[in-house]
Coordinates of C-alpha atoms in Angstrom, one line a residue:
M1 CA 21.6 -15.7 11.2
T2 CA 18.3 -16.3 10.1
E3 CA 15.7 -14.4 12.3
L4 CA 11.9 -13.8 11.6
T5 CA 9.9 -11.2 13.7
V6 CA 9.9 -11.8 10.5
S7 CA -12.6 -19.1 -21.7
H8 CA -15.6 -19.5 -22.5
D9 CA -16.2 -18.6 -26.4
R10 CA -17.5 -15.8 -27.5
N11 CA -20.8 -15.7 -29.1
R12 CA -21.3 -14.7 -32.3
D13 CA -24.2 -12.7 -34.3
H14 CA -25.8 -14.1 -37.4
H15 CA -27.6 -12.3 -39.7
E16 CA -29.9 -13.0 -42.3
H17 CA -29.7 -11.3 -45.8
H18 CA -32.8 -10.9 -47.6
G19 CA -33.2 -10.4 -51.5
S20 CA -33.9 -7.3 -52.9
E21 CA -37.9 -6.1 -53.0
Q22 CA -38.7 -4.8 -56.3
A23 CA -40.5 -1.9 -55.4
P24 CA -38.2 1.4 -55.0
W25 CA -36.9 2.6 -51.6
P26 CA -38.5 5.5 -50.4
G27 CA -36.4 8.2 -51.6
I28 CA -35.4 11.9 -50.0
S29 CA -34.6 14.9 -52.2
L30 CA -30.5 16.0 -52.2
S31 CA -31.3 19.7 -50.8
W32 CA -33.4 18.2 -48.0
L33 CA -30.6 15.3 -47.2
L34 CA -27.9 18.4 -47.2
A35 CA -29.9 20.6 -45.0
L36 CA -30.6 17.7 -42.2
A37 CA -27.1 16.8 -42.5
F38 CA -25.1 19.9 -41.7
G39 CA -28.2 21.6 -39.6
G40 CA -28.0 17.9 -37.7
L41 CA -24.2 18.1 -37.7
V42 CA -24.1 21.6 -36.4
A43 CA -26.7 21.0 -33.8
L44 CA -25.1 17.7 -32.6
S45 CA -21.7 19.3 -32.4
V46 CA -22.8 22.4 -30.8
G47 CA -25.3 20.6 -28.3
A48 CA -21.9 18.4 -27.8
V49 CA -19.8 21.1 -27.0
L50 CA -22.6 23.1 -24.9
T51 CA -23.5 19.5 -22.9
L52 CA -19.7 18.9 -22.1
S53 CA -19.1 22.4 -21.1
V54 CA -22.1 22.5 -18.7
R55 CA -21.3 19.1 -17.5
A56 CA -17.8 19.9 -16.9
N57 CA -19.0 23.1 -15.1
F58 CA -21.2 21.3 -12.8
V59 CA -18.4 18.8 -12.2
N60 CA -16.1 21.5 -11.5
T61 CA -18.5 23.5 -9.3
L62 CA -19.1 20.0 -6.9
S63 CA -15.6 19.9 -6.9
L64 CA -15.0 23.2 -5.6
L65 CA -18.0 22.3 -3.3
N66 CA -16.0 19.2 -1.8
T67 CA -13.0 21.4 -1.6
R68 CA -15.2 23.7 0.3
A69 CA -16.5 20.9 2.5
I70 CA -13.2 19.7 2.8
E71 CA -11.3 23.1 4.1
L72 CA -14.1 23.6 6.5
I73 CA -14.3 20.4 8.4
D74 CA -10.4 20.1 8.2
G75 CA -10.2 23.9 9.5
M76 CA -12.5 23.4 12.5
E77 CA -10.9 19.8 13.4
R78 CA -7.6 21.5 13.3
Q79 CA -8.7 23.9 15.8
I80 CA -10.5 21.4 18.1
T81 CA -7.0 19.6 18.0
A82 CA -5.3 22.6 19.0
E83 CA -7.5 23.5 21.9
A84 CA -7.7 19.3 23.3
S85 CA -4.0 19.4 22.4
Q86 CA -3.3 21.8 25.3
G87 CA -4.9 19.2 28.0
E88 CA -2.3 16.5 26.7
R89 CA 0.7 18.8 26.6
V90 CA -0.4 19.3 30.2
V91 CA -0.3 15.8 31.7
D92 CA 2.5 14.8 29.5
A93 CA 4.6 17.4 31.1
L94 CA 3.2 16.7 34.5
S95 CA 4.0 12.8 34.0
A96 CA 7.6 13.8 33.0
L97 CA 7.9 16.3 36.3
Y98 CA 6.8 13.6 38.5
R99 CA 9.0 11.1 37.1
D100 CA 12.0 13.2 37.4
G101 CA 11.1 14.2 40.9
D102 CA 10.1 17.7 40.4
I103 CA 6.8 17.8 41.8
G104 CA 4.9 15.6 44.2
L105 CA 1.5 14.9 45.5
N106 CA 1.4 17.0 48.2
T107 CA 0.4 20.5 48.1
T108 CA 3.6 22.9 48.3
P109 CA 4.0 27.1 47.2
G110 CA 6.8 25.5 45.5
Q111 CA 4.6 23.0 43.4
H112 CA 1.7 25.6 43.0
A113 CA 4.0 27.5 41.4
V114 CA 4.8 25.0 39.1
L115 CA 0.9 23.9 38.6
T116 CA 0.1 27.7 37.8
G117 CA 2.4 28.0 35.3
L118 CA 1.6 25.1 33.2
L119 CA -2.2 26.5 33.3
R120 CA -0.9 29.7 32.4
T121 CA 0.6 27.9 28.7
A122 CA -2.6 26.1 28.4
P123 CA -5.5 28.7 28.3
S124 CA -8.1 25.8 27.3
V125 CA -7.1 23.6 30.4
K126 CA -9.6 25.1 33.4
G127 CA -7.8 22.6 36.0
I128 CA -5.0 20.3 37.0
L129 CA -5.6 17.4 39.6
L130 CA -2.8 14.9 41.1
L131 CA -4.3 12.1 42.8
G132 CA -1.8 9.8 44.2
D133 CA -2.5 5.9 44.5
D134 CA -2.1 6.5 48.9
G135 CA -5.0 9.2 48.8
S136 CA -2.5 12.0 48.5
S137 CA -3.7 14.7 45.9
A138 CA -2.7 18.5 44.6
S139 CA -5.1 20.7 42.7
M140 CA -4.6 24.1 40.7
F141 CA -7.8 25.6 38.7
R142 CA -8.5 28.6 37.0
T143 CA -11.4 30.5 38.4
R144 CA -13.4 33.3 36.2
D145 CA -11.5 36.0 37.6
D146 CA -8.0 34.3 35.6
V147 CA -6.8 33.9 39.7
F148 CA -5.1 30.1 40.3
A149 CA -6.6 28.2 43.6
P150 CA -6.4 24.4 44.6
L151 CA -10.3 24.0 43.7
P152 CA -12.3 26.7 44.7
A153 CA -15.4 26.8 45.8
E154 CA -16.9 28.7 42.4
L155 CA -16.1 25.0 41.0
S156 CA -16.8 22.3 43.6
G157 CA -20.0 23.8 44.9
E158 CA -18.6 24.2 48.5
T159 CA -18.9 27.2 50.7
A160 CA -15.2 26.5 51.9
N161 CA -12.2 27.9 50.2
E162 CA -11.0 23.9 49.0
A163 CA -13.0 21.2 49.1
P164 CA -11.2 17.6 49.5
V165 CA -9.7 16.6 46.0
Q166 CA -10.4 13.3 47.4
D167 CA -14.3 12.9 46.6
L168 CA -13.3 13.5 43.2
R169 CA -11.2 10.1 43.0
S170 CA -14.9 8.2 41.7
L171 CA -15.4 10.6 38.7
F172 CA -12.5 8.8 37.0
D173 CA -11.4 5.6 35.6
L174 CA -7.9 5.4 37.6
G175 CA -7.5 1.9 36.8
R176 CA -7.7 2.7 33.2
I177 CA -5.6 5.5 33.1
S178 CA -2.8 4.0 35.2
Q179 CA -2.3 1.0 32.5
A180 CA -2.2 4.6 29.6
A181 CA 0.7 4.8 27.9
R182 CA -0.2 8.3 26.2
P183 CA -2.8 10.4 27.2
V184 CA -6.7 8.8 27.4
W185 CA -9.6 11.0 27.5
G186 CA -12.5 10.0 29.8
R187 CA -16.2 10.8 29.6
P188 CA -17.6 14.5 31.1
V189 CA -17.6 14.5 34.7
P190 CA -19.4 16.8 37.4
I191 CA -17.3 18.9 39.6
G192 CA -19.6 21.1 41.8
K193 CA -22.4 22.9 39.0
N194 CA -20.1 22.4 36.3
L195 CA -19.2 19.6 33.5
F196 CA -15.6 19.0 32.4
H197 CA -13.9 17.2 29.7
N198 CA -10.9 15.7 31.1
V199 CA -7.8 14.2 29.8
A200 CA -5.2 11.9 32.0
L201 CA -2.0 10.1 32.2
P202 CA -0.3 7.8 35.3
L203 CA 2.1 9.2 37.0
K204 CA 5.1 6.5 37.3
R205 CA 8.6 7.0 39.3
G206 CA 10.9 4.5 39.6
G207 CA 9.1 2.2 37.5
N208 CA 5.9 2.1 39.7
T209 CA 2.3 3.7 38.9
E210 CA 2.0 5.8 42.1
G211 CA -1.0 7.9 40.9
V212 CA -2.5 9.8 38.1
A213 CA -2.5 13.4 36.5
V214 CA -5.7 14.8 35.0
A215 CA -6.2 17.9 33.2
V216 CA -9.8 19.3 32.9
V217 CA -11.5 21.5 29.8
G218 CA -14.7 23.2 30.8
Q219 CA -17.6 22.6 28.8
D220 CA -18.0 26.6 28.9
M221 CA -14.5 26.2 27.2
V222 CA -16.1 23.7 24.5
S223 CA -18.9 26.0 23.8
Q224 CA -16.4 28.7 23.2
I225 CA -14.5 26.7 20.6
M226 CA -18.2 26.0 19.0
M227 CA -19.0 29.9 18.8
R228 CA -15.9 31.0 17.5
L229 CA -16.2 28.4 14.8
A230 CA -19.5 29.0 14.3
N231 CA -18.5 32.7 13.8
E232 CA -15.6 32.1 11.8
S233 CA -17.7 29.8 9.1
D234 CA -21.0 31.7 9.5
A235 CA -22.8 28.7 9.9
T236 CA -23.9 26.6 12.8
V237 CA -21.9 24.2 14.6
F238 CA -22.8 21.3 16.7
M239 CA -21.3 17.8 18.3
L240 CA -23.1 14.9 18.3
S241 CA -22.8 11.3 20.6
E242 CA -22.4 8.0 18.8
G243 CA -26.0 7.7 19.9
N244 CA -27.0 11.1 18.0
G245 CA -26.8 13.1 21.2
V246 CA -26.6 16.5 21.1
I247 CA -23.1 17.2 23.2
S248 CA -22.4 21.0 22.0
H249 CA -24.3 23.6 20.2
S250 CA -22.9 26.7 18.9
R251 CA -26.1 28.9 19.2
L252 CA -27.5 27.5 22.4
P253 CA -24.3 26.9 24.8
E254 CA -26.3 27.7 27.7
L255 CA -28.1 24.1 27.7
F256 CA -24.9 22.4 28.1
R257 CA -23.7 24.2 31.3
S258 CA -25.2 21.6 34.0
R259 CA -25.5 18.2 31.3
D260 CA -23.3 16.7 28.9
I261 CA -26.0 15.6 26.2
I262 CA -29.6 16.2 25.2
S263 CA -31.3 13.8 22.6
I264 CA -31.5 15.1 19.2
E265 CA -35.5 14.3 19.2
D266 CA -35.8 16.9 22.5
F267 CA -33.3 19.7 21.3
P268 CA -35.0 23.1 20.8
D269 CA -33.0 23.2 17.2
E270 CA -35.9 23.0 14.6
V271 CA -33.0 22.4 12.0
L272 CA -30.7 20.0 13.6
R273 CA -33.8 18.0 14.4
E274 CA -34.1 17.2 10.8
L275 CA -30.5 15.7 10.4
P276 CA -31.4 12.1 11.4
N277 CA -34.2 12.1 8.3
A278 CA -31.8 14.1 6.0
I279 CA -30.8 12.2 2.5
E280 CA -26.7 11.5 2.1
D281 CA -25.6 13.4 -1.1
R282 CA -23.4 11.1 -3.2
D283 CA -22.1 14.1 -5.1
Y284 CA -19.3 14.7 -2.7
G285 CA -17.2 11.9 -3.7
K286 CA -13.9 13.8 -2.5
A287 CA -15.3 14.9 0.5
A288 CA -16.4 11.2 1.4
E289 CA -12.7 10.0 1.0
R290 CA -11.9 12.3 3.6
G291 CA -14.3 11.2 6.1
I292 CA -16.9 13.5 5.8
R293 CA -20.6 13.1 4.7
V294 CA -22.8 15.7 3.3
F295 CA -26.7 15.3 4.0
T296 CA -29.5 17.5 2.6
S297 CA -32.8 18.2 4.5
K298 CA -36.0 20.1 3.1
D299 CA -37.6 22.3 5.9
R300 CA -39.4 25.3 5.6
F301 CA -36.7 27.1 5.4
G302 CA -35.8 26.0 2.1
G303 CA -33.6 23.1 3.1
H304 CA -30.3 23.1 4.7
I305 CA -27.1 21.2 4.3
F306 CA -25.3 18.9 6.8
L307 CA -21.5 18.4 7.1
T308 CA -20.5 15.8 9.3
R309 CA -16.8 14.0 10.0
R310 CA -16.6 11.3 13.0
L311 CA -13.7 12.0 15.3
T312 CA -12.1 9.3 17.5
D313 CA -9.9 11.2 19.6
Y314 CA -10.2 13.9 22.5
S315 CA -13.4 11.9 24.0
A316 CA -13.8 8.5 25.6
E317 CA -16.0 7.8 23.0
P318 CA -16.3 8.5 19.1
F319 CA -18.2 11.6 18.6
T320 CA -19.3 13.7 15.4
L321 CA -18.4 17.1 14.5
G322 CA -20.7 18.8 12.3
V323 CA -22.0 22.1 10.8
Y324 CA -25.0 23.2 8.9
F325 CA -26.0 26.0 6.3
R326 CA -28.9 27.3 4.4
A327 CA -29.0 25.2 0.7
T328 CA -29.7 28.6 -0.8
D329 CA -26.2 29.6 -0.1
L330 CA -25.2 26.6 -2.5
G331 CA -28.1 27.4 -5.0
A332 CA -26.3 31.0 -5.5
E333 CA -23.0 29.3 -6.2
M334 CA -24.4 26.7 -8.8
L335 CA -26.3 29.6 -10.8
R336 CA -22.9 31.9 -10.9
A337 CA -21.0 28.9 -12.2
V338 CA -23.7 27.8 -15.0
N339 CA -23.7 31.5 -16.1
T340 CA -19.9 31.7 -16.3
L341 CA -19.7 28.5 -18.3
L342 CA -22.4 29.7 -20.6
V343 CA -20.5 32.9 -21.1
G344 CA -16.9 31.5 -21.7
I345 CA -17.1 28.2 -23.4
G346 CA -13.7 28.2 -24.7
G347 CA -12.0 28.9 -21.6
M348 CA -14.0 26.2 -19.9
L349 CA -13.0 23.9 -22.6
A350 CA -9.2 25.0 -22.0
A351 CA -10.0 24.2 -18.2
V352 CA -11.3 20.7 -18.9
I353 CA -8.5 19.7 -21.2
A354 CA -6.0 21.0 -18.1
A355 CA -8.0 19.1 -15.8
I356 CA -7.8 16.2 -17.6
L357 CA -4.4 15.9 -18.4
L358 CA -3.9 17.2 -14.5
G359 CA -5.9 14.1 -13.7
R360 CA -3.8 11.9 -15.9
R361 CA -0.6 13.0 -14.5
I362 CA -2.0 12.8 -10.9
S363 CA -3.4 8.9 -11.8
R364 CA 0.1 8.1 -12.9
P365 CA 2.1 8.1 -9.5
M366 CA -1.0 6.9 -8.0
S367 CA -0.9 3.6 -10.5
A368 CA 2.7 3.3 -9.6
V369 CA 2.0 3.3 -5.7
A370 CA -0.5 0.6 -6.3
E371 CA 1.9 -1.4 -8.4
A372 CA 4.7 -0.9 -6.0
A373 CA 2.0 -2.0 -3.2
A374 CA 1.3 -5.1 -5.2
H375 CA 4.8 -6.2 -5.4
F376 CA 5.2 -5.3 -1.6
S377 CA 2.5 -7.7 -1.1
D378 CA 4.3 -10.6 -3.2
F379 CA 8.0 -9.7 -1.6
R380 CA 9.2 -9.2 -4.9
L381 CA 11.0 -6.3 -4.0
D382 CA 13.6 -6.3 -7.1
D383 CA 10.7 -5.4 -9.1
I384 CA 10.0 -2.1 -7.2
N385 CA 11.3 1.1 -8.7
P386 CA 12.1 4.4 -6.5
L387 CA 9.0 6.4 -6.8
P388 CA 9.2 9.8 -8.1
R389 CA 8.6 12.6 -6.0
S390 CA 5.5 14.9 -6.7
R391 CA 4.4 18.3 -5.9
I392 CA 1.0 17.1 -4.1
R393 CA 1.8 16.6 -0.9
E394 CA -0.1 13.4 0.2
I395 CA 1.4 11.8 -3.1
D396 CA 5.0 12.6 -2.3
E397 CA 4.2 11.5 1.3
Q398 CA 3.1 8.2 -0.1
A399 CA 6.0 8.0 -2.5
V400 CA 8.4 9.1 0.1
A401 CA 7.1 6.4 2.6
L402 CA 7.3 3.5 0.0
N403 CA 10.5 4.2 -1.1
R404 CA 11.9 4.3 2.9
M405 CA 9.9 0.9 3.2
R406 CA 11.4 -0.3 0.2
T407 CA 15.1 1.0 1.7
I408 CA 14.6 -0.8 4.8
L409 CA 13.0 -4.0 3.2
L410 CA 16.0 -4.4 1.1
H411 CA 18.4 -4.1 4.4
F412 CA 16.0 -6.2 6.0
T413 CA 16.5 -9.1 3.8
R414 CA 20.3 -8.5 4.1
Y415 CA 19.9 -10.1 7.6
V416 CA 17.0 -12.6 7.0
P417 CA 16.7 -14.5 3.7
R418 CA 14.1 -12.9 1.3
E419 CA 12.9 -16.4 -0.2
L420 CA 12.5 -17.7 3.3
V421 CA 10.2 -14.7 4.1
A422 CA 7.9 -15.1 0.6
R423 CA 7.6 -19.2 1.7
L424 CA 6.5 -18.5 5.0
M425 CA 4.1 -15.6 3.9
R426 CA 2.8 -18.1 1.2
S427 CA 2.5 -21.1 3.7
G428 CA 0.3 -19.3 6.0
E429 CA 0.5 -18.2 10.0
T430 CA 1.3 -21.8 10.7
A431 CA 4.3 -22.5 9.1
S432 CA 6.6 -21.2 11.6
H433 CA 5.3 -23.3 14.5
P434 CA 7.7 -25.7 15.3
V435 CA 7.1 -29.3 14.2
E436 CA 9.1 -32.3 13.8
R437 CA 9.8 -32.9 9.8
E438 CA 12.2 -34.9 7.7
V439 CA 14.8 -32.5 5.9
T440 CA 18.3 -32.7 4.6
I441 CA 20.7 -30.8 5.6
L442 CA 23.9 -29.2 4.1
F443 CA 27.2 -27.8 5.9
S444 CA 29.9 -25.6 4.1
D445 CA 33.1 -24.6 5.1
I446 CA 36.5 -23.0 3.6
M447 CA 39.5 -25.0 4.5
G448 CA 42.4 -22.8 5.7
F449 CA 40.5 -19.5 5.4
T450 CA 42.1 -18.2 8.4
S451 CA 45.4 -18.4 6.7
I452 CA 44.0 -16.6 3.6
S453 CA 42.5 -14.0 5.3
E454 CA 46.0 -12.9 7.1
R455 CA 47.3 -11.9 3.6
L456 CA 44.4 -9.5 3.0
N457 CA 42.9 -6.6 4.4
A458 CA 39.4 -6.3 6.0
A459 CA 37.8 -4.9 2.8
E460 CA 39.4 -7.8 1.2
V461 CA 38.2 -10.1 3.4
A462 CA 34.4 -9.3 3.1
H463 CA 34.5 -9.2 -0.4
V464 CA 35.7 -12.6 -0.8
L465 CA 32.7 -14.1 1.8
N466 CA 30.4 -12.1 0.8
Q467 CA 31.3 -13.7 -2.9
H468 CA 31.5 -16.9 -1.8
F469 CA 28.1 -16.6 0.4
E470 CA 26.3 -15.1 -2.5
M471 CA 27.0 -18.0 -4.6
V472 CA 26.1 -20.5 -2.2
T473 CA 22.8 -18.7 -1.5
R474 CA 22.4 -18.8 -5.3
N475 CA 22.6 -22.2 -5.7
V476 CA 20.9 -23.1 -2.3
E477 CA 17.7 -21.1 -3.3
D478 CA 17.7 -22.2 -6.9
T479 CA 17.1 -25.8 -5.5
G480 CA 14.3 -24.9 -3.2
G481 CA 16.5 -24.8 -0.2
T482 CA 16.8 -22.1 3.0
I483 CA 19.9 -20.6 4.5
D484 CA 19.8 -21.4 7.9
K485 CA 22.7 -19.2 8.8
F486 CA 26.1 -18.0 8.4
M487 CA 29.0 -19.3 10.5
G488 CA 32.3 -17.5 10.2
D489 CA 33.3 -18.9 6.9
G490 CA 30.9 -21.5 6.6
V491 CA 27.5 -21.8 5.9
M492 CA 24.4 -24.3 7.2
A493 CA 21.2 -25.0 4.9
F494 CA 18.3 -27.4 4.6
W495 CA 15.5 -28.5 2.3
G496 CA 12.3 -29.7 3.3
A497 CA 11.1 -26.6 5.3
P498 CA 8.9 -24.4 5.7
E499 CA 7.4 -25.8 2.5
T500 CA 6.7 -29.5 2.2
D501 CA 9.4 -31.1 -0.2
T502 CA 8.8 -34.7 -0.8
D503 CA 12.3 -34.6 -3.3
H504 CA 14.3 -32.6 -0.3
V505 CA 17.2 -35.0 -0.6
M506 CA 17.7 -34.7 -4.2
H507 CA 17.4 -30.9 -4.2
A508 CA 19.9 -30.5 -1.6
V509 CA 22.5 -33.3 -3.6
R510 CA 21.8 -31.1 -7.0
A511 CA 22.7 -28.1 -4.8
A512 CA 26.0 -29.6 -3.6
E513 CA 27.4 -30.4 -6.8
A514 CA 26.0 -27.0 -8.1
I515 CA 28.3 -25.4 -5.3
T516 CA 31.1 -27.9 -6.2
R517 CA 31.0 -26.4 -10.1
S518 CA 30.9 -22.8 -8.8
V519 CA 34.0 -23.1 -6.8
H520 CA 36.0 -24.8 -9.8
Q521 CA 34.7 -21.7 -12.0
E522 CA 35.2 -18.9 -9.6
N523 CA 38.8 -20.7 -8.5
S524 CA 39.9 -20.6 -12.2
E525 CA 38.7 -16.9 -12.2
R526 CA 40.7 -16.5 -9.1
R527 CA 43.7 -18.2 -10.7
L528 CA 43.4 -15.5 -13.7
R529 CA 43.7 -12.7 -11.3
G530 CA 46.4 -14.5 -9.2
E531 CA 44.5 -15.0 -6.4
T532 CA 44.5 -18.1 -4.0
P533 CA 41.9 -20.6 -4.7
L534 CA 39.5 -21.7 -2.1
R535 CA 39.0 -25.3 -1.0
V536 CA 35.5 -26.1 0.3
R537 CA 34.3 -28.9 2.2
M538 CA 30.5 -29.6 2.4
G539 CA 28.6 -32.5 4.8
L540 CA 25.4 -33.7 3.7
H541 CA 22.9 -35.9 5.8
T542 CA 19.3 -35.9 5.9
G543 CA 16.8 -36.9 9.0
R544 CA 14.1 -36.1 11.3
V545 CA 14.5 -32.4 12.9
V546 CA 12.4 -29.9 15.0
V547 CA 11.9 -26.7 12.6
G548 CA 10.5 -23.5 13.4
N549 CA 10.6 -20.6 15.1
I550 CA 13.0 -20.9 18.1
G551 CA 14.1 -18.5 20.6
G552 CA 13.0 -15.8 23.1
P553 CA 9.8 -14.1 23.5
D554 CA 11.8 -10.9 21.5
R555 CA 13.8 -12.8 19.1
H556 CA 13.6 -16.0 17.1
N557 CA 15.2 -18.1 14.5
Y558 CA 13.6 -19.7 12.2
T559 CA 16.1 -22.8 12.3
V560 CA 16.5 -26.8 12.6
V561 CA 17.2 -28.6 15.8
G562 CA 18.2 -32.0 16.2
D563 CA 20.7 -34.9 16.4
T564 CA 20.4 -34.6 12.2
V565 CA 22.3 -31.1 12.5
N566 CA 24.8 -32.4 14.9
V567 CA 25.8 -35.3 12.4
T568 CA 25.7 -33.2 9.2
Q569 CA 28.1 -30.9 10.9
R570 CA 30.3 -33.6 11.8
L571 CA 30.4 -34.7 8.2
E572 CA 31.4 -31.5 7.0
Q573 CA 34.5 -31.8 9.7
L574 CA 35.2 -35.2 8.4
A575 CA 35.4 -34.4 5.0
K576 CA 38.7 -32.6 5.7
D577 CA 40.7 -35.8 6.3
I578 CA 38.9 -37.2 2.8
M579 CA 40.0 -34.1 1.1
K580 CA 43.0 -34.9 -1.1
P581 CA 45.3 -31.7 -1.7
G582 CA 44.2 -31.5 -4.8
D583 CA 40.5 -31.4 -4.7
E584 CA 38.7 -27.7 -4.6
A585 CA 35.4 -29.2 -2.9
V586 CA 34.5 -32.3 -1.6
V587 CA 30.9 -33.3 -0.4
L588 CA 31.0 -36.2 2.7
A589 CA 27.1 -37.4 2.7
S590 CA 25.8 -40.1 5.1
C591 CA 24.4 -43.7 3.8
D592 CA 21.1 -42.2 4.1
V593 CA 21.5 -39.7 1.8
V594 CA 23.0 -42.1 -0.6
D595 CA 20.1 -44.6 0.0
A596 CA 17.7 -41.3 -0.7
A597 CA 19.1 -40.5 -3.9
R598 CA 18.5 -44.3 -5.0
G599 CA 21.3 -44.2 -7.7
Q600 CA 20.2 -40.6 -9.0
A601 CA 23.5 -39.2 -7.9
D602 CA 27.1 -40.5 -8.4
F603 CA 28.7 -41.5 -4.8
T604 CA 31.6 -43.6 -3.9
P605 CA 32.0 -45.1 -0.7
A606 CA 34.4 -44.1 2.0
G607 CA 33.9 -46.6 4.4
T608 CA 32.6 -45.9 7.8
R609 CA 33.4 -43.2 10.7
L610 CA 33.3 -42.6 14.0
I611 CA 31.0 -39.5 15.0
R612 CA 30.7 -38.1 18.3
G613 CA 27.4 -38.1 19.8
R614 CA 26.8 -41.7 17.9
E615 CA 27.4 -45.4 19.3
N616 CA 27.9 -46.9 16.3
P617 CA 29.9 -45.9 13.2
V618 CA 27.9 -44.0 10.0
A619 CA 28.6 -45.3 6.7
V620 CA 29.3 -42.3 4.3
A621 CA 30.0 -41.8 1.0
V622 CA 32.1 -39.0 -1.6
L623 CA 29.5 -37.3 -3.8
N624 CA 30.9 -37.4 -7.1
T625 CA 30.1 -34.1 -9.3
R626 CA 31.0 -34.2 -12.9
L627 CA 32.7 -31.0 -14.0
D628 CA 32.1 -29.1 -17.5
A629 CA 34.9 -28.7 -19.7
A630 CA 35.2 -25.1 -18.8
D631 CA 35.1 -25.6 -14.7
T632 CA 38.6 -28.4 -15.5
A633 CA 40.3 -25.7 -18.0
A634 CA 42.3 -24.4 -15.0

C-alpha cells in the first residue's frame, strides 16, 4: 500500500601588426644575456623554492595552531560536559525511580538514603529537590563538611536545621519543567546566600505529572571547574552570557559567590575588558569550522589571543566559553617554525607533497559524500554507490551514516513508490493535500491465481507475484502513472496525479496495452519453462475523484477515493465475463475512456453492463492491443 509519511559569445582580441622599422633593435651581448638568464633562472628557482617553503611552513604552523585551539576548546567543553552531565544523570535517575514507585515526595529515612546515594555518585551536584504539585517536597544537600542533610542552614541562610522547601518553588519555572521530555537547564537561582545552576525533569507516574526533580550545581563548583581548566591549559578561562556579561572567571571566582553576572565593561580583568574591541583572526579556518572564533588584542601587556566557542547546552540561555593567553606564546612558535623551515627545505618540501596528497585523498571521499547528497536530494537512489570506509573518524561516520541512509531508503521504497515520492517532492508541499481532480484508474487481477498458488510453495508464490508486480509497476511508471496499492494478486494504479497530466487517459491506455504485451511475452517464457501461464484482467475508467493524503494523524495513504474507483473495480471484475478461454489479458474500458481516447486506440464495443452502485447501465468496450510477432509466437 502506498504510504507517505512520506552563451554568450567570447570576445576576441584583435592585434595590429606594424611593419619593421628601418632602425636596428637595441642589442645586448650574449655574455650578459647568458649571465642574466642563468642568474635569473637560479634566483627565480631558489626564490620560488624558498617562498613556497616558507609559505608552506607558515600554513602548517597555522594549521597546528588551529589544531591546538580546537583541542584546547574541545577538551574544556568535554570537561564541562562531564561535570554538567552528572546533574542530568541525577534527574534522569530520580525520574525513573519516581516512575517505578521507588521514591516519593515525602521525607523518609529510606528516601534520604536513596538521595544521599545519588549525591555520592555525582560529586558536582550540590543538592536535590523534589517538589510535588500538591505542595509535598523532599530534599537532600551536600554540606561543606561533605555531610548530607535536607537543605542545611549554611545553604538556606536560616538558623534552623531545615528551611521549608516550599519557599523555593518560585525560583523554578515549574510549568516549563513539567512539559520537558529531557533534562532542562534553568537560570542560576539564589538559595540563601548562594547561587546555584540547576537542571530539572518532571516526575511522572501512571502517565501523570506529579511534580519535578531538580539537581543544583553550586556556583563554587563552576568556579572550581574554571580554575582546573585554567591550570591544565596554563591560560585564563572565562564564561560570557549572550550580552557579553561575565558569568565565571578562573582567576576571580570570589566575585561570583553572590551574583551570577558582571558586565564586561565593569569587570576587574583589564585583559578581558579588551575582548569587545579585539580583532577576529580569519587565519584560523579549521577552528572556525568547529565553531571556534579567534581574536587578537593589543594592550600594554604585548597583546593577547582569545579563543571562544558558543555553547547551547547546560544552561537556560546559550553562553560563550573562552580562554586567553599572551600573544608572545604564539610568536615563539612561529619563530621556531621559520627556523626549522629554513634549515630543512628538502624535508619541508616532502611534507608539503605529502600534505597535498593527503588533502587530495581526503577530498575524494568528501566529493563522494557531496555527490551522494546531491543524489539523495533528487531521490536518485540507484545512482548512489556505497561509500568506502575511512580511517578519519568524521569522514567514516559520514560514510557509515549515508550508507545506512541509502539502505533505509532502499527498504523504504519497497513500501512507498519511489517515483511517487519524487513527484511529490517536485510538486511542492501542497501536492499531497486532498483535492478533486479528474484521473484515469486501472485495476488489474490475475485470474485463477488461487488455484495456481496451491501448486507452489511460499517462495515460488512470492517470486511469481513479485515478477508480475515489477512488470506492472514498470509499465505504469513508464507512462507517468502512480501505483496506489497491491491487493493480493491485484494492482490499483492511476494517472493524472500528483502532477497534472492533460493526457492521462491515453497514458493509462498505453500502459494497459504495454501490460497486455508484457503478459503475452512472459507467458511465452513461462511455457518454455513448463510453468502455467497467467491470465490477467483489467478495468479502465476515467472520472473525478478526491486525491491526496487520506488517513489518520499518524498514518496516511496518498490515494484516490470516489465513485470512479468503485466503477473501475467493477469493470475489472466484469472483465471475467468478457474473457474467452484463449485470452491471456483482457482490458475492459468504460465509454468515458473510449470517448476520451478520440480514436487513438482500438476498442471493440461490448454492450452495456449493470454496475453495482449505478442506476443506469454503463457502456463498455474491450481494448484491442496489437501484439508483436514475438508476443504471439507461442
